[in-house]
CSV table of C-alpha atoms in Angstrom, one decimal:
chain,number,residue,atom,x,y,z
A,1,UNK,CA,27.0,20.1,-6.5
A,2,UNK,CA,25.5,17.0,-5.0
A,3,UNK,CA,26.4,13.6,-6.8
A,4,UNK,CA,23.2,11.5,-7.0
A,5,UNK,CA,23.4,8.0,-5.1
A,6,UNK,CA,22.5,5.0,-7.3
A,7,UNK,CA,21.7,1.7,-6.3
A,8,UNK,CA,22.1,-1.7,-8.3
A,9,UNK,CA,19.0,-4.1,-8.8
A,10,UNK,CA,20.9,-6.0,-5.9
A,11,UNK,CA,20.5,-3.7,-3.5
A,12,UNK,CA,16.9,-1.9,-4.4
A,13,UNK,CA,15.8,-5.8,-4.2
A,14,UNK,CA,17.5,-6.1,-0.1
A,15,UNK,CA,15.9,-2.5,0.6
A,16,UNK,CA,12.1,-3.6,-0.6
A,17,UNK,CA,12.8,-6.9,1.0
A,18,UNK,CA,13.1,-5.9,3.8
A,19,UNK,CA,10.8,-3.0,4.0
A,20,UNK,CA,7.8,-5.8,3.3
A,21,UNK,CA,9.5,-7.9,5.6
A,22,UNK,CA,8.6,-5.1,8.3
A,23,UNK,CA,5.1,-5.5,7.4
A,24,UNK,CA,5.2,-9.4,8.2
A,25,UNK,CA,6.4,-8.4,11.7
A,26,UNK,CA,3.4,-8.7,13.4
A,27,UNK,CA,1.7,-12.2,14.8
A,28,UNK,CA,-1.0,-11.6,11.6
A,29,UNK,CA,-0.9,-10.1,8.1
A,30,UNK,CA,-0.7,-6.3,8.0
A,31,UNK,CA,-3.1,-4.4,6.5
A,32,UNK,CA,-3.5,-1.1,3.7
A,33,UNK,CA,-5.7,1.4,5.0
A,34,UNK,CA,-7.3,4.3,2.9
A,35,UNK,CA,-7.6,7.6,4.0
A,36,UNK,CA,-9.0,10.8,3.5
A,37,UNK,CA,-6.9,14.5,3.3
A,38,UNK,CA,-7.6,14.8,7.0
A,39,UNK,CA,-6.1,11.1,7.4
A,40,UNK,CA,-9.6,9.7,8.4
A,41,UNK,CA,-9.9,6.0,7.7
A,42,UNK,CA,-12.4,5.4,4.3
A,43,UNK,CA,-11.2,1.6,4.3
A,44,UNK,CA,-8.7,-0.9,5.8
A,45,UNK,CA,-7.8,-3.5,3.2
A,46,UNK,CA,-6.3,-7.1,5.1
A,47,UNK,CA,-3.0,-7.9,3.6
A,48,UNK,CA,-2.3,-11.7,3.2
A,49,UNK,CA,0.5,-12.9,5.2
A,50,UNK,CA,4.1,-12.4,3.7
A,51,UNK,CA,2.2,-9.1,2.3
A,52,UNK,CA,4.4,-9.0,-0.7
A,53,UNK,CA,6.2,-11.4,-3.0
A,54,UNK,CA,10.4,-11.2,-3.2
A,55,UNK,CA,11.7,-8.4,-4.5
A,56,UNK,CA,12.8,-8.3,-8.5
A,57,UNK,CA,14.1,-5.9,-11.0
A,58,UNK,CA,13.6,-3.0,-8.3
A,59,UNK,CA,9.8,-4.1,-7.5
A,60,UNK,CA,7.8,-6.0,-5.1
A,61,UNK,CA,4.3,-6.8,-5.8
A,62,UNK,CA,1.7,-7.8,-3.2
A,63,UNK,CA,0.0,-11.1,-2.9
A,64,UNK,CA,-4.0,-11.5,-2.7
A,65,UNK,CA,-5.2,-7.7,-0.7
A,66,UNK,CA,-9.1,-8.8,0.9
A,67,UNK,CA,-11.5,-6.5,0.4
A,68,UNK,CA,-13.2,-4.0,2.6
A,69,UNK,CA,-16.7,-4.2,2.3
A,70,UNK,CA,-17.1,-1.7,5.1
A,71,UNK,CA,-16.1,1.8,3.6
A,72,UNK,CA,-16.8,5.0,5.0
A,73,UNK,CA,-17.9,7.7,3.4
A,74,UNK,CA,-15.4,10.6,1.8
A,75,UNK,CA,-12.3,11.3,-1.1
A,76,UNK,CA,-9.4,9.0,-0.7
A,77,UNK,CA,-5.8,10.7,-0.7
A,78,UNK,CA,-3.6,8.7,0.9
A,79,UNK,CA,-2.4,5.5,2.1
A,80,UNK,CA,-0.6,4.1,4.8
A,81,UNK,CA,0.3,0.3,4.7
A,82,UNK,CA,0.6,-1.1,8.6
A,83,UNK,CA,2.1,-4.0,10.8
A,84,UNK,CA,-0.9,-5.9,12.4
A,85,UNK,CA,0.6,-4.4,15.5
A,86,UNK,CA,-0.6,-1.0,14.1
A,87,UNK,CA,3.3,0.2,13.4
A,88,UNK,CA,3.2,2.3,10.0
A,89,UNK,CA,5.8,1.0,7.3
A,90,UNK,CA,5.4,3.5,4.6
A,91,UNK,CA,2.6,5.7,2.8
A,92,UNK,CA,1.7,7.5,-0.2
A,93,UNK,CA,-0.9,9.3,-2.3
A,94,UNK,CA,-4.0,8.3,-4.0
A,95,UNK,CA,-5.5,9.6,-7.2
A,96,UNK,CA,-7.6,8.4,-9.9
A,97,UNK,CA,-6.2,5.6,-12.3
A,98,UNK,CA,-4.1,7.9,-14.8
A,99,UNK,CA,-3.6,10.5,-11.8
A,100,UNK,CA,0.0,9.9,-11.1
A,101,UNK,CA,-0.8,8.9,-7.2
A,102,UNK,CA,1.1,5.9,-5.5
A,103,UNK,CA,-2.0,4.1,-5.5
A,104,UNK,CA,-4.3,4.4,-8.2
A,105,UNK,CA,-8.4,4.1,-7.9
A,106,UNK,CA,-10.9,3.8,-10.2
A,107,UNK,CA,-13.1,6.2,-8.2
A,108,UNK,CA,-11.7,8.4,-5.3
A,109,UNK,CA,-14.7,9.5,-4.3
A,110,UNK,CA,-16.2,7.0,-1.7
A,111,UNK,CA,-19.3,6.3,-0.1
A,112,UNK,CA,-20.7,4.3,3.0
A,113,UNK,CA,-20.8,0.7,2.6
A,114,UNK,CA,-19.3,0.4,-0.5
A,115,UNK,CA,-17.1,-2.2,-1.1
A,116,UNK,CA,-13.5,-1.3,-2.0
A,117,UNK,CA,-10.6,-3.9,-3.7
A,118,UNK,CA,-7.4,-3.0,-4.9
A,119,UNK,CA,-6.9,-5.4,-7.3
A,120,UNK,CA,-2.7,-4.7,-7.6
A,121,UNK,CA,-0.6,-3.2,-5.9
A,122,UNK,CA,3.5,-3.2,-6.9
A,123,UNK,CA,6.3,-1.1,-4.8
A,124,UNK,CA,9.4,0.2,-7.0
A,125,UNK,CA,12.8,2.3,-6.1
């Protein structure tokens, strides 16, 4: 059988360094956008430029995340975090706060012009 690869604290801190590093890339912050199971856009959160805090303990956190107080209408899913050049970085599922998801909102289930804030928002391998 397969032997499982582990990584020290070192090294899952360089590999989520530089993974929000990616997001900094761009001339501006990046941003967190919120989509539905069709991977329509519900909301597009700004990031604050760096995005994230430095890595520790296997964990990155995000700095301040600006609301979106222009949300579409539908059930949130997903998430994809974004470059302000519009390059992807990673992406993950949404759910309820106690679902499990990546991201976790109080209420999935979204409705036009409400205003949407993600009040934390921490990356761990």
């Amino acid at each position: 059988g397969a032997v499982a690869i582990t990584l020290t604290t070192r090294a899952k801190n360089a590999a989520l360094d530089g993974i929000v590093d990616e997001i900094d890339s761009g001339s501006s912050a990046g941003n967190l956008q919120i989509l539905d199971a069709g991977g329509n856009e519900l909301a597009t959160l700004p990031l604050t430029n760096p995005a994230f805090g430095a890595a520790n303990n296997g964990s990155v956190t995000a700095n301040t995340i600006t609301t979106d107080t222009t949300v579409n209408a539908g059930t949130a899913t997903q998430f994809k975090v974004f470059t302000s050049g519009g390059s992807e970085v990673f992406s993950g599922t949404v759910t309820v706060t106690s679902g499990g998801g990546d991201l976790t909102l109080t209420n999935v289930n979204l409705f036009a012009g409400d205003t949407l804030a993600v009040s934390s928002f921490t990356l761990t391998i």
